[in-house]
mmCIF file of C-alpha atoms in Angstrom:
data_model
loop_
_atom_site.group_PDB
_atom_site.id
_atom_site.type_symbol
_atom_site.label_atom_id
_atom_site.label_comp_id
_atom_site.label_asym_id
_atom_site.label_seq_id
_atom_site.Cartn_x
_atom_site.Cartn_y
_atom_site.Cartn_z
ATOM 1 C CA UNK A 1 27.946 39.459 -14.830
ATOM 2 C CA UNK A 2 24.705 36.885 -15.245
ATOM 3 C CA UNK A 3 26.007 36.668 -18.888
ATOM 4 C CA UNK A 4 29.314 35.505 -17.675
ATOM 5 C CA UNK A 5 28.113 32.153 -16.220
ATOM 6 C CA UNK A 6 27.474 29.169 -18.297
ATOM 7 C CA UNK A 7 26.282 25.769 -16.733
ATOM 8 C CA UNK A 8 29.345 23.363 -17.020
ATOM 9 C CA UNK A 9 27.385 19.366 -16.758
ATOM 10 C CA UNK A 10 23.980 18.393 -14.790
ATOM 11 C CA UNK A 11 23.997 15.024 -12.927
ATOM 12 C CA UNK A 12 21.224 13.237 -11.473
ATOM 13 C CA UNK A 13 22.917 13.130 -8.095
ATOM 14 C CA UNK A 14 20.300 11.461 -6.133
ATOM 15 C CA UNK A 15 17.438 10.442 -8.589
ATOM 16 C CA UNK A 16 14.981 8.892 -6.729
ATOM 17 C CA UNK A 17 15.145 11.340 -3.884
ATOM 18 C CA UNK A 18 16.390 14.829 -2.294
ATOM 19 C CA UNK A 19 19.592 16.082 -2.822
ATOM 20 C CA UNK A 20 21.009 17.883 0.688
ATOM 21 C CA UNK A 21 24.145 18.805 0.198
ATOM 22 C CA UNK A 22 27.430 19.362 -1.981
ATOM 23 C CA UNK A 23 30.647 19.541 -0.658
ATOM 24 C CA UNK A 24 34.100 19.672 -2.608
ATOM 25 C CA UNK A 25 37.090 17.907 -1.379
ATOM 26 C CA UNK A 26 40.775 20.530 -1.034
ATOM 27 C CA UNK A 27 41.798 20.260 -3.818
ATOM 28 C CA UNK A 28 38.428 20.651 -6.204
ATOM 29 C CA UNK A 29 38.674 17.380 -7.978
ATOM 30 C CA UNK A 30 35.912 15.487 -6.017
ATOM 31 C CA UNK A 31 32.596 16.748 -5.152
ATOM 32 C CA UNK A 32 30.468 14.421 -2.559
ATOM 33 C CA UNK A 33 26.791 14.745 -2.579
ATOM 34 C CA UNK A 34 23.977 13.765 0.415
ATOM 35 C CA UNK A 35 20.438 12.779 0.447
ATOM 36 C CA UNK A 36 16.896 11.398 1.266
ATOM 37 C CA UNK A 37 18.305 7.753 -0.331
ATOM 38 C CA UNK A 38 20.562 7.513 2.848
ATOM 39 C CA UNK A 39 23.711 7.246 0.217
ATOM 40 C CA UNK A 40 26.672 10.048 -0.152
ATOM 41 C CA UNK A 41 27.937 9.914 -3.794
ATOM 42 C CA UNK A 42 31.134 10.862 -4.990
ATOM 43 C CA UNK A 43 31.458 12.470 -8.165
ATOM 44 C CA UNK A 44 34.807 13.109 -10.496
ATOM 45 C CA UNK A 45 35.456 14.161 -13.908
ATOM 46 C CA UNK A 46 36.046 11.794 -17.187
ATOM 47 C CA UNK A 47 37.062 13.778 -20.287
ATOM 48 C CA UNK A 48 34.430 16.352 -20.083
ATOM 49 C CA UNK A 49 31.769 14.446 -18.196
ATOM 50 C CA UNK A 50 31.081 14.631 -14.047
ATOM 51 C CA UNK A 51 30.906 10.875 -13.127
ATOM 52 C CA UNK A 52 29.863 9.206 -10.262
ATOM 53 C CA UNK A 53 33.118 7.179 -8.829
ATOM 54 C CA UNK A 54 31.697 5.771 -5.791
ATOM 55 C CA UNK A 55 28.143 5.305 -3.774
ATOM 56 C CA UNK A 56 28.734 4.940 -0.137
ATOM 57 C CA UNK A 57 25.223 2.975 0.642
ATOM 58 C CA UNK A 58 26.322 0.798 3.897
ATOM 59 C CA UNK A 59 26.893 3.737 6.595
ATOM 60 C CA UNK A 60 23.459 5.405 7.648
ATOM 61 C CA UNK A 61 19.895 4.730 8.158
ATOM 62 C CA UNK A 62 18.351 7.800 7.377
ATOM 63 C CA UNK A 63 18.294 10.769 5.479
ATOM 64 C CA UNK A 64 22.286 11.859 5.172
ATOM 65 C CA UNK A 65 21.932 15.432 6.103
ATOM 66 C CA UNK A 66 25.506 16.591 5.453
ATOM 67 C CA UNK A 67 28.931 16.255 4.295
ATOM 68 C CA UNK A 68 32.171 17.610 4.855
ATOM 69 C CA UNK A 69 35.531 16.995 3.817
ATOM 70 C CA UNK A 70 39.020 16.968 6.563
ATOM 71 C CA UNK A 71 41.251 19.662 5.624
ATOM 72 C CA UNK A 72 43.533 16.682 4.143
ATOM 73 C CA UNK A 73 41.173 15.037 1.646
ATOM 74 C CA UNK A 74 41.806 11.930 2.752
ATOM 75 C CA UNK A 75 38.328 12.012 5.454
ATOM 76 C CA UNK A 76 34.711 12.929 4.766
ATOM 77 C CA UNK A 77 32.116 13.238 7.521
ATOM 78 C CA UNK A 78 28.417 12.326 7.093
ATOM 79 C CA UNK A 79 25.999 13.760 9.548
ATOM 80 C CA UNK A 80 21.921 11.780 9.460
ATOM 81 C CA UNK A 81 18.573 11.877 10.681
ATOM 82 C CA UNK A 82 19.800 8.780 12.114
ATOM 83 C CA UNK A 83 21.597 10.993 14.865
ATOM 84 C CA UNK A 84 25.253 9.473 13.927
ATOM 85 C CA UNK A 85 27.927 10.710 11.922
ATOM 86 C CA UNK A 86 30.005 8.386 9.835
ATOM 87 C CA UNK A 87 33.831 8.796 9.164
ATOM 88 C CA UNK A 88 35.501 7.727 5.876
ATOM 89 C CA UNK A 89 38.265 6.537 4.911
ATOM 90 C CA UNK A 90 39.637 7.391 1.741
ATOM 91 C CA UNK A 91 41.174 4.615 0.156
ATOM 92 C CA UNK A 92 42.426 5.531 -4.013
ATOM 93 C CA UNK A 93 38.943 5.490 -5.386
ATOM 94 C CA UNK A 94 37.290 4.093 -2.601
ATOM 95 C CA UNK A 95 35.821 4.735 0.877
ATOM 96 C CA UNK A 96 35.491 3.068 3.894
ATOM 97 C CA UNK A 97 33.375 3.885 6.934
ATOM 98 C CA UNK A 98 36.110 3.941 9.477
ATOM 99 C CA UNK A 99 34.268 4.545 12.811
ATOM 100 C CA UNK A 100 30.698 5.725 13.350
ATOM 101 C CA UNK A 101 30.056 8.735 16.465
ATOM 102 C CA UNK A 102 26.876 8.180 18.353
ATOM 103 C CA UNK A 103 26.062 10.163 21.260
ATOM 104 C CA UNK A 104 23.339 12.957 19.890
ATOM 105 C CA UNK A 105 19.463 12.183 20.481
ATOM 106 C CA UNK A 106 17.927 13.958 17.184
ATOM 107 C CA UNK A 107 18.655 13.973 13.801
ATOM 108 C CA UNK A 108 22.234 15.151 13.236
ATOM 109 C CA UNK A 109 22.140 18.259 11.012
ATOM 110 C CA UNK A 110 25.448 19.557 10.427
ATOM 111 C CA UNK A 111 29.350 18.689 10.869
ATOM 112 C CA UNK A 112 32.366 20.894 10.266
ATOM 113 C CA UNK A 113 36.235 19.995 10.395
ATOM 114 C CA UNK A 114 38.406 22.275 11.959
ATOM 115 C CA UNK A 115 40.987 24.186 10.043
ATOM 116 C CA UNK A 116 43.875 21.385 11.963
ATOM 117 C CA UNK A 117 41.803 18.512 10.929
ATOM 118 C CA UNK A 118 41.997 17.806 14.746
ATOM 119 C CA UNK A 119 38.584 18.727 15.818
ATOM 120 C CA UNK A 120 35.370 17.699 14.568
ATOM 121 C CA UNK A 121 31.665 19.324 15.356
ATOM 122 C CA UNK A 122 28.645 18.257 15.085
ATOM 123 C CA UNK A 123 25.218 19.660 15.757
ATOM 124 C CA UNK A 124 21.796 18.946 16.417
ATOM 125 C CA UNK A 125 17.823 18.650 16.896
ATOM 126 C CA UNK A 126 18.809 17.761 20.464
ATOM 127 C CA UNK A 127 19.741 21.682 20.797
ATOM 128 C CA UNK A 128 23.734 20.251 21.279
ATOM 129 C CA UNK A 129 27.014 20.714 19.789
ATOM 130 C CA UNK A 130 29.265 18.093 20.430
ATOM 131 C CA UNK A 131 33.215 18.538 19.733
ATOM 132 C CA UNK A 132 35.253 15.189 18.823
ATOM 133 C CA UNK A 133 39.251 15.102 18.941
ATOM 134 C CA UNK A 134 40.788 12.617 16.628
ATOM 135 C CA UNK A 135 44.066 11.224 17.304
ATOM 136 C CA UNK A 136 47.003 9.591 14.734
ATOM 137 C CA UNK A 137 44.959 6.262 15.200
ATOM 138 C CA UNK A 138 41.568 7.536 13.828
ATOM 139 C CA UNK A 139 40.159 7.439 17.622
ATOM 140 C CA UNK A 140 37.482 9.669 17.797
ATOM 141 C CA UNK A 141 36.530 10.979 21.130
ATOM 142 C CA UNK A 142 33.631 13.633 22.596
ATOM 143 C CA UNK A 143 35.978 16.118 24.339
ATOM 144 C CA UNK A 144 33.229 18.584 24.739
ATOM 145 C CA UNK A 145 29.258 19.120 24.656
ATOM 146 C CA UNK A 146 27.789 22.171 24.519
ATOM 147 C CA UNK A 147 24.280 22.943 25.704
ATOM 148 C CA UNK A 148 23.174 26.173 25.959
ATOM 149 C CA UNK A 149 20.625 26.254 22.964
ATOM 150 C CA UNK A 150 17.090 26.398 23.491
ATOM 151 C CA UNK A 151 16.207 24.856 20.230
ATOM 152 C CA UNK A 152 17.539 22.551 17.640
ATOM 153 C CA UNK A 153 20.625 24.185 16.131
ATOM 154 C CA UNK A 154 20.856 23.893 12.279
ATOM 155 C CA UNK A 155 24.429 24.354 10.986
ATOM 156 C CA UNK A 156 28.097 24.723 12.627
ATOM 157 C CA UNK A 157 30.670 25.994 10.950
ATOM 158 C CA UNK A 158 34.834 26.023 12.321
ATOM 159 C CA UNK A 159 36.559 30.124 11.850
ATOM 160 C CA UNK A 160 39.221 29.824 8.735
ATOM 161 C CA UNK A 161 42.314 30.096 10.418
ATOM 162 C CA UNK A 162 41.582 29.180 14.413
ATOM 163 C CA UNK A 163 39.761 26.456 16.674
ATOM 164 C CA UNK A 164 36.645 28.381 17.417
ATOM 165 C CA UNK A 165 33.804 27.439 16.138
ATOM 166 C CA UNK A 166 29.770 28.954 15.809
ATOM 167 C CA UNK A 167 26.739 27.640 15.641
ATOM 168 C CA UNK A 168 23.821 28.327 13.428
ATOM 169 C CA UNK A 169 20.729 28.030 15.858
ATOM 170 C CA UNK A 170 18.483 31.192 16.058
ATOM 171 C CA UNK A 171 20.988 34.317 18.161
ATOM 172 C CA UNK A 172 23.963 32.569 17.028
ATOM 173 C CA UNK A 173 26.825 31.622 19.351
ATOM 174 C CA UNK A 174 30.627 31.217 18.873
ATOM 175 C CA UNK A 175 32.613 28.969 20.844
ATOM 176 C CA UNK A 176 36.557 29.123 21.591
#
């Protein structure tokens, strides 16, 4: 099986700094990257080469922790030390920071879509999960914070098919 693999391209995603994070978008054309630079990248093929297509540089002021696409393509979510998470906007080949959730007092360290696209959740140092509903007007609103962890929590992650979602701090917990 190790025989079977071959390494396809390398990229310099974030030279200058730590790479966090990969994420590809639905349909597997786009891959986003996050890092230390505080800039998400967004990398595409051309002929046989992985290009970066766009550098989204204007939404965080820290370290960019994580990314994840919406179900739909058409959204990514950053989540920063800067304790926001940034919502974009995909525009053709561009992005655009559409609204910016505050509310967390750490370092943001995770953020998941659900499987609707609906429900957003993010998770931090702050030892919180917070759960966002998003309406047909890109409103984003905190419809539920969770704090029953006694330390940060590290990762959250949405169930494949239904709105529950668990959280990666140490005993894990699943929410419904």
């Amino acid at each position: 099986m190790k025989d079977s693999l071959v390494l396809l391209s390398r990229v310099a995603a974030h030279p200058d700094s730590r790479c966090w994070f990969l994420a590809w978008n639905p349909a597997g054309t786009l891959l986003a990257s996050c890092g230390g630079d505080r800039r998400i990248r967004i990398w595409g093929t051309e002929g046989d080469s992985w290009v970066c297509k766009s550098v989204l540089s204007e939404g965080h002021q820290r370290t960019v922790r994580k990314v994840a696409w919406s179900p739909c393509g058409n959204y990514l979510a950053s989540a920063s030390f800067d304790a926001t998470t940034c919502i974009w906007k995909k525009h053709q080949d561009d992005f655009e920071c559409v609204t910016t959730l505050e509310g967390h007092e750490n370092e943001v360290k995770s953020v998941a879509w659900a499987p609707s696209g609906n429900l957003l959740a993010t998770c931090s140092r702050d030892k919180s999960v917070w759960v966002w509903e998003v309406d047909e007007e890109d409103e984003y609103e905190c419809v539920s914070v969770l704090n029953s962890h006694t330390q940060d929590v590290k990762h959250v992650v949405w169930h494949p098919s239904q709105e529950v979602s668990a959280d990666g701090c140490p005993g894990y917990r699943m929410w419904g």
